[in-house]
mmCIF file of C-alpha atoms and ligand atoms in Angstrom:
data_model
loop_
_atom_site.group_PDB
_atom_site.id
_atom_site.type_symbol
_atom_site.label_atom_id
_atom_site.label_comp_id
_atom_site.label_asym_id
_atom_site.label_seq_id
_atom_site.Cartn_x
_atom_site.Cartn_y
_atom_site.Cartn_z
ATOM 1 C CA MET U 1 -86.044 147.159 -22.311
ATOM 2 C CA TYR U 2 -88.537 145.971 -19.704
ATOM 3 C CA LEU U 3 -88.744 142.559 -21.357
ATOM 4 C CA ARG U 4 -85.016 142.323 -21.580
ATOM 5 C CA LEU U 5 -84.541 143.162 -17.906
ATOM 6 C CA THR U 6 -87.109 140.527 -16.974
ATOM 7 C CA SER U 7 -85.355 137.872 -18.997
ATOM 8 C CA ILE U 8 -82.007 138.754 -17.413
ATOM 9 C CA LEU U 9 -83.572 138.542 -13.964
ATOM 10 C CA SER U 10 -85.192 135.185 -14.640
ATOM 11 C CA PHE U 11 -81.898 133.915 -16.023
ATOM 12 C CA PHE U 12 -80.215 134.858 -12.768
ATOM 13 C CA SER U 13 -82.898 133.336 -10.593
ATOM 14 C CA LEU U 14 -82.719 130.126 -12.655
ATOM 15 C CA THR U 15 -78.955 129.919 -12.360
ATOM 16 C CA SER U 16 -79.084 130.567 -8.639
ATOM 17 C CA LEU U 17 -81.780 127.905 -8.261
ATOM 18 C CA PHE U 18 -79.584 125.519 -10.213
ATOM 19 C CA ALA U 19 -76.530 126.340 -8.140
ATOM 20 C CA GLN U 20 -78.479 125.940 -4.915
ATOM 21 C CA SER U 21 -79.996 122.598 -5.836
ATOM 22 C CA ASN U 22 -76.481 121.280 -6.453
ATOM 23 C CA SER U 23 -74.888 122.679 -3.361
ATOM 24 C CA SER U 24 -74.108 120.359 -0.479
ATOM 25 C CA PRO U 25 -76.104 120.793 2.757
ATOM 26 C CA LEU U 26 -72.923 121.792 4.620
ATOM 27 C CA SER U 27 -70.197 123.858 3.032
ATOM 28 C CA ILE U 28 -67.000 124.818 4.816
ATOM 29 C CA GLN U 29 -64.689 127.582 3.656
ATOM 30 C CA HIS U 30 -61.386 128.692 5.070
ATOM 31 C CA LEU U 31 -61.426 132.248 6.396
ATOM 32 C CA THR U 32 -57.858 132.755 7.643
ATOM 33 C CA GLY U 33 -55.454 130.859 9.905
ATOM 34 C CA ASP U 34 -57.476 128.614 12.217
ATOM 35 C CA PHE U 35 -60.803 130.247 11.318
ATOM 36 C CA TYR U 36 -63.425 128.584 9.111
ATOM 37 C CA ILE U 37 -66.882 129.633 7.956
ATOM 38 C CA TYR U 38 -69.469 126.915 7.595
ATOM 39 C CA THR U 39 -72.817 127.321 5.858
ATOM 40 C CA THR U 40 -76.050 125.340 6.049
ATOM 41 C CA TYR U 41 -79.423 126.048 4.443
ATOM 42 C CA ASN U 42 -83.045 126.289 5.406
ATOM 43 C CA TYR U 43 -86.283 127.700 4.060
ATOM 44 C CA TYR U 44 -87.564 131.155 4.915
ATOM 45 C CA GLN U 45 -90.758 132.407 3.242
ATOM 46 C CA GLY U 46 -90.359 129.762 0.543
ATOM 47 C CA ASP U 47 -86.752 130.611 -0.350
ATOM 48 C CA ARG U 48 -83.760 128.442 0.414
ATOM 49 C CA ILE U 49 -81.471 130.681 2.459
ATOM 50 C CA PRO U 50 -77.890 130.074 3.557
ATOM 51 C CA ALA U 51 -76.901 130.644 7.195
ATOM 52 C CA ASN U 52 -73.279 131.214 8.183
ATOM 53 C CA GLY U 53 -71.557 130.033 11.325
ATOM 54 C CA MET U 54 -67.885 129.913 12.232
ATOM 55 C CA TYR U 55 -65.498 127.529 13.941
ATOM 56 C CA VAL U 56 -62.044 128.145 15.291
ATOM 57 C CA LEU U 57 -59.387 125.507 15.871
ATOM 58 C CA THR U 58 -57.515 126.009 19.131
ATOM 59 C CA GLN U 59 -55.011 124.021 21.172
ATOM 60 C CA GLN U 60 -57.928 123.108 23.459
ATOM 61 C CA GLY U 61 -60.282 121.958 20.674
ATOM 62 C CA ALA U 62 -62.706 123.649 18.300
ATOM 63 C CA ILE U 63 -65.012 126.521 19.208
ATOM 64 C CA ILE U 64 -68.264 126.653 17.243
ATOM 65 C CA ILE U 65 -69.984 130.012 16.935
ATOM 66 C CA ASP U 66 -73.675 129.437 16.193
ATOM 67 C CA SER U 67 -75.092 126.007 15.460
ATOM 68 C CA PRO U 68 -76.265 124.921 11.981
ATOM 69 C CA TRP U 69 -79.674 126.163 10.841
ATOM 70 C CA ASP U 70 -80.243 122.828 9.101
ATOM 71 C CA THR U 71 -80.910 120.459 11.979
ATOM 72 C CA THR U 72 -79.657 117.466 9.972
ATOM 73 C CA GLN U 73 -76.175 119.047 9.968
ATOM 74 C CA PHE U 74 -75.458 119.196 13.732
ATOM 75 C CA GLN U 75 -73.509 115.922 13.692
ATOM 76 C CA PRO U 76 -72.006 116.305 10.180
ATOM 77 C CA LEU U 77 -70.435 119.577 11.349
ATOM 78 C CA LEU U 78 -68.781 117.782 14.291
ATOM 79 C CA ASP U 79 -67.704 114.936 11.980
ATOM 80 C CA SER U 80 -66.216 117.397 9.468
ATOM 81 C CA ILE U 81 -64.198 119.136 12.165
ATOM 82 C CA ARG U 82 -62.906 115.785 13.404
ATOM 83 C CA ILE U 83 -62.094 114.370 9.953
ATOM 84 C CA ARG U 84 -60.581 117.538 8.453
ATOM 85 C CA HIS U 85 -58.673 118.780 11.457
ATOM 86 C CA GLY U 86 -58.550 115.909 13.939
ATOM 87 C CA GLN U 87 -60.265 118.096 16.558
ATOM 88 C CA LYS U 88 -63.175 117.735 18.906
ATOM 89 C CA ALA U 89 -65.531 120.643 19.475
ATOM 90 C CA VAL U 90 -65.281 121.875 23.060
ATOM 91 C CA MET U 91 -67.512 124.946 23.063
ATOM 92 C CA CYS U 92 -70.541 126.329 21.218
ATOM 93 C CA ILE U 93 -71.918 129.814 21.676
ATOM 94 C CA ALA U 94 -75.130 131.076 20.055
ATOM 95 C CA THR U 95 -75.367 134.775 19.142
ATOM 96 C CA HIS U 96 -79.137 135.168 19.626
ATOM 97 C CA PHE U 97 -82.190 133.083 20.375
ATOM 98 C CA HIS U 98 -83.461 132.441 16.813
ATOM 99 C CA GLU U 99 -83.299 128.899 15.510
ATOM 100 C CA ASP U 100 -80.584 129.591 12.921
ATOM 101 C CA ARG U 101 -78.213 130.291 15.853
ATOM 102 C CA SER U 102 -79.477 128.321 18.848
ATOM 103 C CA GLY U 103 -81.078 125.217 17.269
ATOM 104 C CA GLY U 104 -78.161 122.894 18.026
ATOM 105 C CA LEU U 105 -77.465 123.940 21.622
ATOM 106 C CA GLU U 106 -79.229 120.991 23.213
ATOM 107 C CA TYR U 107 -77.718 118.465 20.814
ATOM 108 C CA TYR U 108 -74.221 119.821 21.389
ATOM 109 C CA ARG U 109 -74.690 119.814 25.130
ATOM 110 C CA GLN U 110 -75.636 116.145 24.893
ATOM 111 C CA GLN U 111 -72.341 115.533 23.051
ATOM 112 C CA GLY U 112 -70.415 116.972 25.999
ATOM 113 C CA ILE U 113 -69.739 120.343 24.367
ATOM 114 C CA LYS U 114 -69.929 123.377 26.649
ATOM 115 C CA THR U 115 -72.792 125.528 25.359
ATOM 116 C CA TYR U 116 -73.175 129.260 26.032
ATOM 117 C CA THR U 117 -75.599 132.101 25.473
ATOM 118 C CA THR U 118 -76.251 135.296 27.339
ATOM 119 C CA GLN U 119 -78.824 135.324 30.078
ATOM 120 C CA LEU U 120 -81.028 137.574 27.938
ATOM 121 C CA THR U 121 -80.892 135.041 25.077
ATOM 122 C CA ASP U 122 -81.822 132.316 27.528
ATOM 123 C CA GLN U 123 -84.849 134.268 28.775
ATOM 124 C CA LEU U 124 -86.076 134.780 25.210
ATOM 125 C CA SER U 125 -85.356 131.142 24.296
ATOM 126 C CA GLN U 126 -87.331 129.958 27.271
ATOM 127 C CA LYS U 127 -90.266 132.226 26.386
ATOM 128 C CA ARG U 128 -90.263 131.162 22.740
ATOM 129 C CA GLY U 129 -89.613 127.460 23.255
ATOM 130 C CA MET U 130 -86.131 127.460 21.684
ATOM 131 C CA LYS U 131 -83.132 125.323 22.637
ATOM 132 C CA ARG U 132 -81.120 126.600 25.589
ATOM 133 C CA ALA U 133 -77.478 126.599 26.637
ATOM 134 C CA GLU U 134 -75.902 125.098 29.736
ATOM 135 C CA PHE U 135 -73.854 128.185 30.670
ATOM 136 C CA LEU U 136 -75.202 131.739 30.759
ATOM 137 C CA LEU U 137 -73.275 135.011 30.476
ATOM 138 C CA THR U 138 -74.530 137.889 32.573
ATOM 139 C CA LYS U 139 -72.218 140.501 31.044
ATOM 140 C CA ASP U 140 -69.805 141.106 28.159
ATOM 141 C CA THR U 141 -67.089 138.507 28.603
ATOM 142 C CA ILE U 142 -63.598 137.847 27.266
ATOM 143 C CA PHE U 143 -62.837 134.162 26.731
ATOM 144 C CA THR U 144 -59.376 132.728 26.277
ATOM 145 C CA ILE U 145 -59.423 129.235 24.784
ATOM 146 C CA GLY U 146 -56.039 127.824 23.886
ATOM 147 C CA GLN U 147 -54.104 130.494 21.989
ATOM 148 C CA TYR U 148 -57.157 132.616 21.095
ATOM 149 C CA SER U 149 -59.039 135.315 22.965
ATOM 150 C CA PHE U 150 -62.341 136.815 21.958
ATOM 151 C CA GLU U 151 -64.905 139.125 23.438
ATOM 152 C CA VAL U 152 -68.620 138.500 23.566
ATOM 153 C CA PHE U 153 -70.208 141.933 23.173
ATOM 154 C CA HIS U 154 -73.862 142.892 23.471
ATOM 155 C CA PRO U 155 -74.174 146.217 21.615
ATOM 156 C CA GLY U 156 -77.913 146.708 22.219
ATOM 157 C CA HIS U 157 -81.152 145.873 20.449
ATOM 158 C CA GLY U 158 -80.855 145.455 16.664
ATOM 159 C CA HIS U 159 -82.011 142.321 14.838
ATOM 160 C CA THR U 160 -83.189 140.991 18.203
ATOM 161 C CA PRO U 161 -82.980 142.387 21.771
ATOM 162 C CA ASP U 162 -80.273 139.853 22.678
ATOM 163 C CA ASN U 163 -78.031 139.846 19.565
ATOM 164 C CA ILE U 164 -74.345 139.664 20.456
ATOM 165 C CA VAL U 165 -71.262 139.964 18.279
ATOM 166 C CA ILE U 166 -67.985 138.106 18.795
ATOM 167 C CA TRP U 167 -64.784 140.107 18.388
ATOM 168 C CA PHE U 168 -61.375 138.529 17.928
ATOM 169 C CA GLU U 169 -59.432 141.712 18.440
ATOM 170 C CA ASN U 170 -55.959 140.285 17.722
ATOM 171 C CA GLN U 171 -57.086 138.721 14.454
ATOM 172 C CA LYS U 172 -59.491 141.612 13.676
ATOM 173 C CA ILE U 173 -62.296 139.160 12.998
ATOM 174 C CA LEU U 174 -65.779 140.448 13.713
ATOM 175 C CA TYR U 175 -68.430 137.763 13.826
ATOM 176 C CA GLY U 176 -71.614 139.791 13.435
ATOM 177 C CA GLY U 177 -74.298 137.118 13.172
ATOM 178 C CA CYS U 178 -77.715 138.266 12.020
ATOM 179 C CA LEU U 179 -77.224 141.799 13.360
ATOM 180 C CA ILE U 180 -75.032 142.459 10.328
ATOM 181 C CA LYS U 181 -76.401 141.969 6.826
ATOM 182 C CA SER U 182 -74.340 140.920 3.855
ATOM 183 C CA THR U 183 -73.540 143.450 1.130
ATOM 184 C CA GLU U 184 -75.660 141.096 -1.018
ATOM 185 C CA ASP U 185 -78.742 141.887 1.055
ATOM 186 C CA THR U 186 -80.995 144.749 0.081
ATOM 187 C CA THR U 187 -83.054 144.740 3.282
ATOM 188 C CA LEU U 188 -82.444 144.112 6.975
ATOM 189 C CA GLY U 189 -84.353 140.845 6.599
ATOM 190 C CA ASN U 190 -86.551 139.456 9.350
ATOM 191 C CA LEU U 191 -87.530 142.428 11.524
ATOM 192 C CA GLY U 192 -90.031 140.488 13.641
ATOM 193 C CA ASP U 193 -87.953 140.973 16.806
ATOM 194 C CA ALA U 194 -85.943 144.001 15.663
ATOM 195 C CA SER U 195 -85.826 147.548 17.024
ATOM 196 C CA VAL U 196 -86.636 150.122 14.362
ATOM 197 C CA THR U 197 -85.429 152.959 16.585
ATOM 198 C CA ASP U 198 -82.282 151.378 18.090
ATOM 199 C CA TYR U 199 -80.898 149.261 15.253
ATOM 200 C CA ALA U 200 -78.662 152.023 13.847
ATOM 201 C CA THR U 201 -77.295 153.070 17.272
ATOM 202 C CA THR U 202 -76.568 149.437 18.083
ATOM 203 C CA LEU U 203 -74.546 149.071 14.876
ATOM 204 C CA GLN U 204 -72.664 152.280 15.680
ATOM 205 C CA ARG U 205 -71.649 150.742 19.007
ATOM 206 C CA VAL U 206 -70.214 147.793 17.107
ATOM 207 C CA GLN U 207 -68.276 150.198 14.855
ATOM 208 C CA THR U 208 -66.865 152.014 17.887
ATOM 209 C CA LYS U 209 -65.904 148.831 19.692
ATOM 210 C CA CYS U 210 -64.543 146.774 16.815
ATOM 211 C CA LYS U 211 -61.987 148.990 15.082
ATOM 212 C CA ASN U 212 -60.740 148.201 11.581
ATOM 213 C CA PRO U 213 -62.035 144.664 11.222
ATOM 214 C CA ALA U 214 -60.200 142.674 8.558
ATOM 215 C CA TYR U 215 -63.144 140.259 8.287
ATOM 216 C CA ILE U 216 -66.831 140.726 9.071
ATOM 217 C CA ILE U 217 -69.084 137.678 9.078
ATOM 218 C CA PRO U 218 -72.820 138.331 8.591
ATOM 219 C CA GLY U 219 -75.433 135.735 9.547
ATOM 220 C CA HIS U 220 -76.538 135.084 5.977
ATOM 221 C CA ASN U 221 -75.191 135.289 2.424
ATOM 222 C CA ALA U 222 -71.772 136.445 1.234
ATOM 223 C CA TRP U 223 -69.162 137.339 3.869
ATOM 224 C CA THR U 224 -66.230 138.443 1.753
ATOM 225 C CA SER U 225 -66.805 142.204 2.019
ATOM 226 C CA THR U 226 -65.933 144.320 5.050
ATOM 227 C CA LYS U 227 -68.435 146.912 3.824
ATOM 228 C CA SER U 228 -71.288 144.865 5.323
ATOM 229 C CA LEU U 229 -71.327 146.807 8.602
ATOM 230 C CA ALA U 230 -71.515 150.240 6.917
ATOM 231 C CA HIS U 231 -74.077 148.819 4.479
ATOM 232 C CA SER U 232 -76.203 147.539 7.386
ATOM 233 C CA LEU U 233 -75.920 150.883 9.153
ATOM 234 C CA ARG U 234 -77.204 152.744 6.084
ATOM 235 C CA MET U 235 -80.220 150.427 5.949
ATOM 236 C CA ALA U 236 -80.807 150.798 9.705
ATOM 237 C CA GLU U 237 -80.676 154.605 9.426
ATOM 238 C CA LYS U 238 -83.221 154.446 6.622
ATOM 239 C CA LEU U 239 -85.393 152.177 8.789
ATOM 240 C CA ARG U 240 -85.223 154.667 11.683
ATOM 241 C CA ARG U 241 -86.185 157.591 9.435
ATOM 242 C CA LYS U 242 -89.116 155.633 8.002
ATOM 243 C CA GLY U 243 -90.156 154.426 11.448
ATOM 244 C CA LYS U 244 -90.239 157.925 12.900
ATOM 245 C CA LYS U 245 -92.533 159.361 10.219
HETATM 246 ZN ZN1 ZN B 1 -80.569 134.819 11.093
#
């Protein structure tokens, strides 16, 4: 039985390796309406990991939420938006200071795109030598761009002290970034800047604020399940219990 399990596991890791080596460096999938999820890849602890971002087409141009993790894909993302949809990107907001979110801020600023983070993200980016945005948010903010409105919400310290979520209340789309883990994930991932004690409470604040999301987009891996927030909360509660012992 043990041998059999091992061979099944290695079969799966081989097929996923195969699938990954064939996948393009930038994949774009339609979410709903004017909303698209794009994915790029990078290496973390030797594994090739996908990172999700989102873009929204508006009457004023495209809004990019988080820049590509793969630095070679900053321009291809802009090109894809232009070729597929005939739109220019007008805004990019990064949801925390880590490179898989903020890496393209400087490049996009140089392309004339308005770049945003919170002030807290900017402080951490400055301290850690990461790319920084042109415009800083000092509090939770509702943006209206073209026909779409969304709220930038800082629920507290989870994955990082500065992690924000983006909530399109009318469309019920919750962009969680790395604060929310995919239902595919079995751990909370990189906890280097995380809060063991606050992570669960922070996720509960997201649950209270963002009622009945129809879509929840985690920072990495599959985004098709809306159970990702509850799944992340269970892992964060476990982390808190372990941390308190
Ligand atoms: Zn991440």
